[in-house]
PDB file of C-alpha atoms in Angstrom:
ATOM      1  CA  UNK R   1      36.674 -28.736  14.491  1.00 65.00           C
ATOM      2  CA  UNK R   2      37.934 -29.408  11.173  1.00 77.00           C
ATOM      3  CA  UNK R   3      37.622 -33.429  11.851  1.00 84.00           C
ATOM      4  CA  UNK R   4      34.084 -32.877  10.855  1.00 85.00           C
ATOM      5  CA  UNK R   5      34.927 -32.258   7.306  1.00 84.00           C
ATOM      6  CA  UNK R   6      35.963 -36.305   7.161  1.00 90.00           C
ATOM      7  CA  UNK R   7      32.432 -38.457   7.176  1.00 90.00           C
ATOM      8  CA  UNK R   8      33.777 -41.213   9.344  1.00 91.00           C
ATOM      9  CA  UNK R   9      34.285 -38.297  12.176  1.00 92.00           C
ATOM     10  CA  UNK R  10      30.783 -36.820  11.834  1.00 90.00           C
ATOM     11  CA  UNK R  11      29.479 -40.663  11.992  1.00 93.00           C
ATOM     12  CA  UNK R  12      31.127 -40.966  15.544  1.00 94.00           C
ATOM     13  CA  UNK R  13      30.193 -37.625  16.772  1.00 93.00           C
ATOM     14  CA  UNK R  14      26.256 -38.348  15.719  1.00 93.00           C
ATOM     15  CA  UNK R  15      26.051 -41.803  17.082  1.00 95.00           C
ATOM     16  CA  UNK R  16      27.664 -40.545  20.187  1.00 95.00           C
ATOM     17  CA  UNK R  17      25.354 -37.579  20.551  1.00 92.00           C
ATOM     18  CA  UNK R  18      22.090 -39.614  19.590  1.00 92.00           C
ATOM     19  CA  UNK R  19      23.483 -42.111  22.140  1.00 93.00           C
ATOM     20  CA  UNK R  20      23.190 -39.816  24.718  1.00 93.00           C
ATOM     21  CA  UNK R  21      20.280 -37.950  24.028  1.00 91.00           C
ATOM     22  CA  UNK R  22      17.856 -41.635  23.491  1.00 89.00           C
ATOM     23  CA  UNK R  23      19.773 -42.905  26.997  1.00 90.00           C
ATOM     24  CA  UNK R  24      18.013 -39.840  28.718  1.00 88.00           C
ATOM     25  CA  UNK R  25      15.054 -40.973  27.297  1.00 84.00           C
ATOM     26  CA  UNK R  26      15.218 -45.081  28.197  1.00 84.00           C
ATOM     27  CA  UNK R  27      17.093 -44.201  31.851  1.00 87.00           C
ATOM     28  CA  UNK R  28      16.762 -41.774  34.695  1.00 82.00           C
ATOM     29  CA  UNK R  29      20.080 -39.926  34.202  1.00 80.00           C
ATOM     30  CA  UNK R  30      18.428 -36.724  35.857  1.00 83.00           C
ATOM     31  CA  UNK R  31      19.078 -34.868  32.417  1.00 85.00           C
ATOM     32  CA  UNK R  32      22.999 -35.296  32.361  1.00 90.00           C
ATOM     33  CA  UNK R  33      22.811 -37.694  29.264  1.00 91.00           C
ATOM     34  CA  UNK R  34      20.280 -35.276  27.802  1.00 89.00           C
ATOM     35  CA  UNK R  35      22.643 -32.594  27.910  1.00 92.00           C
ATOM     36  CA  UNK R  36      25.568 -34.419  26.880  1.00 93.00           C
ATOM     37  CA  UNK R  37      23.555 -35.337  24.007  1.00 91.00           C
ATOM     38  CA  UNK R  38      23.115 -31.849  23.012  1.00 91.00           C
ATOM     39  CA  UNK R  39      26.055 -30.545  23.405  1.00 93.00           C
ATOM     40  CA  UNK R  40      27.353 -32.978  21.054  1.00 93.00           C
ATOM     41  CA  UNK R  41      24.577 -32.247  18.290  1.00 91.00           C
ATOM     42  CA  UNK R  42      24.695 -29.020  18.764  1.00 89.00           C
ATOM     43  CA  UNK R  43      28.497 -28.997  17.622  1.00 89.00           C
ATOM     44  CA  UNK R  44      27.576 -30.497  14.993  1.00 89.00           C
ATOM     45  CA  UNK R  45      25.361 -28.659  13.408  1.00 87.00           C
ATOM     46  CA  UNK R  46      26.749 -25.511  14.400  1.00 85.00           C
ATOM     47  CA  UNK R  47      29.887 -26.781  12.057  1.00 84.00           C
ATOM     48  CA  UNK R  48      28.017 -27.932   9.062  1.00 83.00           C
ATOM     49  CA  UNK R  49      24.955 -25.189   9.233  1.00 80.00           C
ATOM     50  CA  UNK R  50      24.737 -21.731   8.224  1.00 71.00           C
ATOM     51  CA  UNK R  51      22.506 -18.720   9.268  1.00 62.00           C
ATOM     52  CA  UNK R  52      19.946 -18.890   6.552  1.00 61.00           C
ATOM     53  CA  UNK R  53      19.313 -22.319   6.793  1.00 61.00           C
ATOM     54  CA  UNK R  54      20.128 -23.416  10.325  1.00 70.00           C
ATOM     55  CA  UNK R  55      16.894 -23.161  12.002  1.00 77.00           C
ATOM     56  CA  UNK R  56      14.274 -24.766  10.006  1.00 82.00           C
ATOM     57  CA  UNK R  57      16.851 -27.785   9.938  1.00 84.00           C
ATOM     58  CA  UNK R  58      17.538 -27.681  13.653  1.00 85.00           C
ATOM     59  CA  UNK R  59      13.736 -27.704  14.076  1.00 87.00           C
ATOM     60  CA  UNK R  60      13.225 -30.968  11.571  1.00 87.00           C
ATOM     61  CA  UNK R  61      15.245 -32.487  13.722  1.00 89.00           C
ATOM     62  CA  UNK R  62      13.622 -31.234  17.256  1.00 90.00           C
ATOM     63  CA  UNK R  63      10.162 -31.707  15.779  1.00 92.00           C
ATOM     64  CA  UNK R  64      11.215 -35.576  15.093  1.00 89.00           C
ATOM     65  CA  UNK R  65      12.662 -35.787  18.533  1.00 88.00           C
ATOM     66  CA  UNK R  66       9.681 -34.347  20.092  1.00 89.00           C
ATOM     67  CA  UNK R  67       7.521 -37.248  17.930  1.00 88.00           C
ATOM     68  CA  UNK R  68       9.603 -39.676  19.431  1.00 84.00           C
ATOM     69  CA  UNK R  69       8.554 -38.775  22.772  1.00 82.00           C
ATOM     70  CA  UNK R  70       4.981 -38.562  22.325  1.00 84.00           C
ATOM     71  CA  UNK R  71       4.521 -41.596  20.867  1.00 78.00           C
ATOM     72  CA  UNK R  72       6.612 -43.250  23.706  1.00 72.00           C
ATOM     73  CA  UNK R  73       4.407 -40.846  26.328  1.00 74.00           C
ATOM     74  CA  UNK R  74       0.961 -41.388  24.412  1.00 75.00           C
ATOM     75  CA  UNK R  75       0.493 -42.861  21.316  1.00 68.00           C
ATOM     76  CA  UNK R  76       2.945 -46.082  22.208  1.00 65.00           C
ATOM     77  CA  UNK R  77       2.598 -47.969  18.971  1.00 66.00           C
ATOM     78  CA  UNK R  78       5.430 -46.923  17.379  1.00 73.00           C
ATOM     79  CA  UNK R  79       3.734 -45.445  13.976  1.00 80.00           C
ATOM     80  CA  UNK R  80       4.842 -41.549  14.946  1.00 86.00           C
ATOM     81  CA  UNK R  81       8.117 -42.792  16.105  1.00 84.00           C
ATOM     82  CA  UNK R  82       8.644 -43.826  12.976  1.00 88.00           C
ATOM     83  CA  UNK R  83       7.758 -40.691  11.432  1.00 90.00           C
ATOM     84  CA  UNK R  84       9.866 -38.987  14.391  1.00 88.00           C
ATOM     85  CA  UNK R  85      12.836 -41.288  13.453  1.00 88.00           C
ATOM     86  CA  UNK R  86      12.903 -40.107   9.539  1.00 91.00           C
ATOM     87  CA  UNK R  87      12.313 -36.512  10.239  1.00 91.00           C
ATOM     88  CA  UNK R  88      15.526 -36.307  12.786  1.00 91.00           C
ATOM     89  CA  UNK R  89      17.199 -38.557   9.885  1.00 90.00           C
ATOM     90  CA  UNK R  90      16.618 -35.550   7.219  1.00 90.00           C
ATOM     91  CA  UNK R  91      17.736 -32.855   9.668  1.00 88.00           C
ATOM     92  CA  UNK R  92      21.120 -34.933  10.119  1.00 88.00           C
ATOM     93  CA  UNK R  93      21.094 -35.496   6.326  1.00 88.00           C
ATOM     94  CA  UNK R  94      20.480 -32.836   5.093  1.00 85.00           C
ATOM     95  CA  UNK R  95      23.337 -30.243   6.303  1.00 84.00           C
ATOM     96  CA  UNK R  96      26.111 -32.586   5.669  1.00 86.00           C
ATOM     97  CA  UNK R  97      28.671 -31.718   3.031  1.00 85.00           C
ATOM     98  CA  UNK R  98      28.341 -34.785   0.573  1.00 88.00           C
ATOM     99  CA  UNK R  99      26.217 -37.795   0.264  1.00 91.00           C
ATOM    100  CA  UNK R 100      28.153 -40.643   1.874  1.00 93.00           C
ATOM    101  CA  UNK R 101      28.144 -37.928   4.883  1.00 92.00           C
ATOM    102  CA  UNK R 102      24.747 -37.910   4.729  1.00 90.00           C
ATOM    103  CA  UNK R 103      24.618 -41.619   4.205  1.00 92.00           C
ATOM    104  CA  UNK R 104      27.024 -42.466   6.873  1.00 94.00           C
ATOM    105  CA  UNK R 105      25.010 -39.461   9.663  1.00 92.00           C
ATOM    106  CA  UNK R 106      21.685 -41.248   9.184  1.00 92.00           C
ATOM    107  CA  UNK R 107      23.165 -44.381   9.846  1.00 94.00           C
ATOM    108  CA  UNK R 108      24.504 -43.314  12.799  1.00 93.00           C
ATOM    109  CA  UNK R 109      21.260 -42.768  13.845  1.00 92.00           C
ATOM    110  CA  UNK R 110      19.515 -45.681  13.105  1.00 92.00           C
ATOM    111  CA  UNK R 111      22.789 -47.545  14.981  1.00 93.00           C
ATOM    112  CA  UNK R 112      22.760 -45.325  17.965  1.00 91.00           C
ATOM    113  CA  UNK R 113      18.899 -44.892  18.757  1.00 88.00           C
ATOM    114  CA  UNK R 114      18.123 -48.810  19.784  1.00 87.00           C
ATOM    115  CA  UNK R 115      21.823 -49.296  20.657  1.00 91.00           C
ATOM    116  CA  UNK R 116      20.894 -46.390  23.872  1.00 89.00           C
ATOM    117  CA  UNK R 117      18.611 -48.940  25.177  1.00 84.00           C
ATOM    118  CA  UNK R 118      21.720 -50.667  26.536  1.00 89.00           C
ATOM    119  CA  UNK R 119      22.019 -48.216  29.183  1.00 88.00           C
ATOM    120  CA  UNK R 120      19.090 -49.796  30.771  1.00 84.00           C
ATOM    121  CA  UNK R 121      21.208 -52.803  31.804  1.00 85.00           C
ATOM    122  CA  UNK R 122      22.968 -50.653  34.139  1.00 86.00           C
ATOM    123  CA  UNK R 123      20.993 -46.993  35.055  1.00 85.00           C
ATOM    124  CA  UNK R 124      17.315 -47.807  36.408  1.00 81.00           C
ATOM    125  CA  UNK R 125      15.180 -47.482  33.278  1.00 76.00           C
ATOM    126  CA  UNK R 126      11.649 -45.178  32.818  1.00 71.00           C
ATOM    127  CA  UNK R 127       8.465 -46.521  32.275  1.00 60.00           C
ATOM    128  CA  UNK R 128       7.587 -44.390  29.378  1.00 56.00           C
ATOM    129  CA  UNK R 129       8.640 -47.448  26.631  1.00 53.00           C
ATOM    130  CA  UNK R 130       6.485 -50.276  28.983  1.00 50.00           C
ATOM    131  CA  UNK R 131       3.355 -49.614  26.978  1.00 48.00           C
ATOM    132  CA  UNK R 132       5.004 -49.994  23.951  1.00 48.00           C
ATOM    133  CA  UNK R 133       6.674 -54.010  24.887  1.00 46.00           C
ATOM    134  CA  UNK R 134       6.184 -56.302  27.300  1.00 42.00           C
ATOM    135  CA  UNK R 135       8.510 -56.038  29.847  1.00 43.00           C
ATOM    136  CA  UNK R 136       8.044 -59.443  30.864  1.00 45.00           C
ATOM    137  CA  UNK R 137       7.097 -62.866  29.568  1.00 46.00           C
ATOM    138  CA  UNK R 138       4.184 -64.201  31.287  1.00 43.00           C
ATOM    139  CA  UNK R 139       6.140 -67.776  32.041  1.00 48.00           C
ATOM    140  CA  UNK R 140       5.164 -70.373  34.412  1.00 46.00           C
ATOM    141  CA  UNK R 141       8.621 -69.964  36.020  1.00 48.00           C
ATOM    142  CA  UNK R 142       7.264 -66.560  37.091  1.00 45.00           C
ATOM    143  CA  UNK R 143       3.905 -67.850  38.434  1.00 45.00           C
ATOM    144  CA  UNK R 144       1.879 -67.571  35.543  1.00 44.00           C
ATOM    145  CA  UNK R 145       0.218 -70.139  33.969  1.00 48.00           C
ATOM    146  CA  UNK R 146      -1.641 -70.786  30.568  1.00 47.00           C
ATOM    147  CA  UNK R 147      -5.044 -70.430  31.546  1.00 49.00           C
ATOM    148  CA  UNK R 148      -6.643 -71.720  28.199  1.00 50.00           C
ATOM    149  CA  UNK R 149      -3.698 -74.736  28.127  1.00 56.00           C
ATOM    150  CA  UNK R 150      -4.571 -75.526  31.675  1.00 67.00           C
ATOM    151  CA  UNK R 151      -8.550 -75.740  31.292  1.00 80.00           C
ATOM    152  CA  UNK R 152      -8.523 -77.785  28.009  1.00 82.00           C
ATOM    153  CA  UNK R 153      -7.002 -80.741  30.012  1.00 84.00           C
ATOM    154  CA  UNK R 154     -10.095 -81.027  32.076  1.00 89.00           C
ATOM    155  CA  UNK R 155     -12.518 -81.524  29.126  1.00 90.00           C
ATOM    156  CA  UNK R 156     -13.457 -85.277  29.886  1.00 90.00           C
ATOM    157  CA  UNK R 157     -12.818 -85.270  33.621  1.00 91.00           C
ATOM    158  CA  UNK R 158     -15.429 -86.064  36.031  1.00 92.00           C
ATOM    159  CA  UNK R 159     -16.256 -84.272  39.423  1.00 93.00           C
ATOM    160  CA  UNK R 160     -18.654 -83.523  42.173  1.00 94.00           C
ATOM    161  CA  UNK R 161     -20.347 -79.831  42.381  1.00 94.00           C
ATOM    162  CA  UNK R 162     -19.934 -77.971  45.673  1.00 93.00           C
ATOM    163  CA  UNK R 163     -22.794 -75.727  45.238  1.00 92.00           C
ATOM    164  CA  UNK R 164     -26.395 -75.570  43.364  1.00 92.00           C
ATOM    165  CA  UNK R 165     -25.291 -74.211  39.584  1.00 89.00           C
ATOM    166  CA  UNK R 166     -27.956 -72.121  38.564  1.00 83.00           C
ATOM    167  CA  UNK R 167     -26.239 -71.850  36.414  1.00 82.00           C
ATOM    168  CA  UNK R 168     -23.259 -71.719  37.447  1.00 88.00           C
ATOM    169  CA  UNK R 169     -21.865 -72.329  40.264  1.00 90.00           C
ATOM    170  CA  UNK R 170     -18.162 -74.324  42.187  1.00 92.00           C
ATOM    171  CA  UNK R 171     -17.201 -77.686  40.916  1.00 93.00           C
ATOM    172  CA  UNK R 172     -14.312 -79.697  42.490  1.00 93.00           C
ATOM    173  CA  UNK R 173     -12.069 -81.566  39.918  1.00 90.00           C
ATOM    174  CA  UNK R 174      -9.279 -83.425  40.794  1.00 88.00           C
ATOM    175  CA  UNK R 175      -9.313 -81.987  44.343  1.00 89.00           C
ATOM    176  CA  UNK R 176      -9.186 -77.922  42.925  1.00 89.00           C
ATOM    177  CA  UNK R 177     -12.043 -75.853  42.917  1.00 91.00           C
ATOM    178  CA  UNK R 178     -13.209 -73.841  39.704  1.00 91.00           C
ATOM    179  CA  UNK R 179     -16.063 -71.539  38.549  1.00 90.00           C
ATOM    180  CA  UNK R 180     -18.164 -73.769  35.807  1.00 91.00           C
ATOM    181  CA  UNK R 181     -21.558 -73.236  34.724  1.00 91.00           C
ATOM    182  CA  UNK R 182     -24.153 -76.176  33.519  1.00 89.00           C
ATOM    183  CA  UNK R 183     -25.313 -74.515  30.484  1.00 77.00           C
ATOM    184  CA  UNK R 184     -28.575 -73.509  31.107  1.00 76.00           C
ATOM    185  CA  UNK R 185     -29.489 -76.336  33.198  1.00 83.00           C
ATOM    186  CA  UNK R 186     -29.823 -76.299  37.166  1.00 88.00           C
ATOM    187  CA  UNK R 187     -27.502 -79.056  39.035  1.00 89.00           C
ATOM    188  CA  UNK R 188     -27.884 -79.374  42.806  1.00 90.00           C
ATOM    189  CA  UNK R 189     -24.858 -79.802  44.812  1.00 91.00           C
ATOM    190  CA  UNK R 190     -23.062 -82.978  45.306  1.00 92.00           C
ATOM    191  CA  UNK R 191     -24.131 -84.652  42.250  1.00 91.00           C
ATOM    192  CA  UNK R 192     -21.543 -85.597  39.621  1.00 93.00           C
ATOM    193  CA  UNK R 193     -20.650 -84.322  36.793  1.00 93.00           C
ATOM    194  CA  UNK R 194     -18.526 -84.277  33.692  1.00 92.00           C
ATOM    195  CA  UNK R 195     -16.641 -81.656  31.671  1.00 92.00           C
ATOM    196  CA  UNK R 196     -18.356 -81.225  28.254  1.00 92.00           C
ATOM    197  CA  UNK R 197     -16.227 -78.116  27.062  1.00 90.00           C
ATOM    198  CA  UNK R 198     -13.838 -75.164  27.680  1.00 88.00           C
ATOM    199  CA  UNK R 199     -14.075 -71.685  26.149  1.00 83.00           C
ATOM    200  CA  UNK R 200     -10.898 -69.769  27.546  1.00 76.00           C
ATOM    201  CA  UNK R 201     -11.657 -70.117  31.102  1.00 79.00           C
ATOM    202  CA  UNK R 202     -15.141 -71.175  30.892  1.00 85.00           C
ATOM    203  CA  UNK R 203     -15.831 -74.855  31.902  1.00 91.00           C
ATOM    204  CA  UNK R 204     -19.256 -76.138  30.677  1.00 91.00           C
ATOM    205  CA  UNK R 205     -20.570 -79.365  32.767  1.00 92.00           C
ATOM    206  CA  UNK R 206     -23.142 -81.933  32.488  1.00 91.00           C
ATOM    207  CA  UNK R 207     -24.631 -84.209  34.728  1.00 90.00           C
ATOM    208  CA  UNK R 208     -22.908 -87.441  34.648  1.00 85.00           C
ATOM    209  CA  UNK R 209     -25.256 -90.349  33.628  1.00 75.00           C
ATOM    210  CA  UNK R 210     -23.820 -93.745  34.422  1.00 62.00           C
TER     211      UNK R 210
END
């Protein structure tokens, strides 16, 4: 495997490998990108390493790995990834046989780690990253609804309460029930009312004096 003496080789087998090896991680692949991944890494450092100082490199780079995936299983706010990220960045580094190798390795790395999450568009993706982002936007297109937008447009309105608020208690406005509370005071039912405030989803109302 002489190719891996030239730079631009070694950056196409480590963004290949780290391709593989982050797809196991994003996508079910049942461990066949996992080992693909290896197999490719391991070439690679079996090419550029020698016997004294193979395995305390090959372990910078596991122990990195093996950050990545706790903070994706546990932590999930990115911090040790980071630290994960750099350490498997010095164990690509570090072996190579000049800098712009080492230059052009670790940049393969940083490429090929978010560029895996591709394979999500077309294997079914694991739920280890969800923590980490939201998956989805909470849009009213999707049924949701801004609950604070929503409430602030019934400071002002006037309505008739369905039960005692004691105090609080159900409030029709605009023909929709909501949860409101008088503020301290008691209001029987069927009296009117106005909206005074909104705190999030808490609706303050007042008797309505004419």
């Amino acid at each position: 495997m002489e190719l891996l003496d030239i730079a631009s080789f070694g950056f196409f087998v480590v963004f290949i490998g780290t391709l593989f090896i982050f797809a196991e991680l994003f996508v079910r692949a049942k461990g066949l990108f996992g080992v693909i991944g290896i197999v490719i890494m391991a070439i690679y450092f079996s090419y550029h390493l020698s016997a004294a100082d193979s395995l305390w490199v090959v372990l910078l780079y596991l122990v990195g790995l093996g950050l990545i995936i706790f903070d994706g299983k546990v932590t999930t706010d990115g911090t040790i990834a980071l630290l994960g990220l750099l350490l498997m960045v010095l164990g690509l580094a570090l072996p190579a046989p000049g800098v712009i190798y080492g230059i052009l390795v670790a940049m393969a790395l940083i490429l090929a780690a978010p560029a895996s999450y591709l394979f999500t568009k077309v294997f079914p993706s694991r739920n280890m990253w969800a923590k980490m982002t939201l998956a989805d936007k909470l849009t009213s297109d999707l049924g949701y609804n801004s609950m604070n937008e929503t409430y602030k447009d019934l400071i002002g309105k006037t309505g008739v309460t369905k039960t005692p608020f004691r105090p609080t208690g159900t409030v029709e406005l605009e023909g929709k029930l909501y949860s409101a509370t008088a503020d301290n005071q008691w209001v029987q039912a069927d009296q009117k009312v106005k909206v005074i405030s909104v705190d999030g989803t808490r609706i303050v109302v007042v008797p309505e004096t004419d």
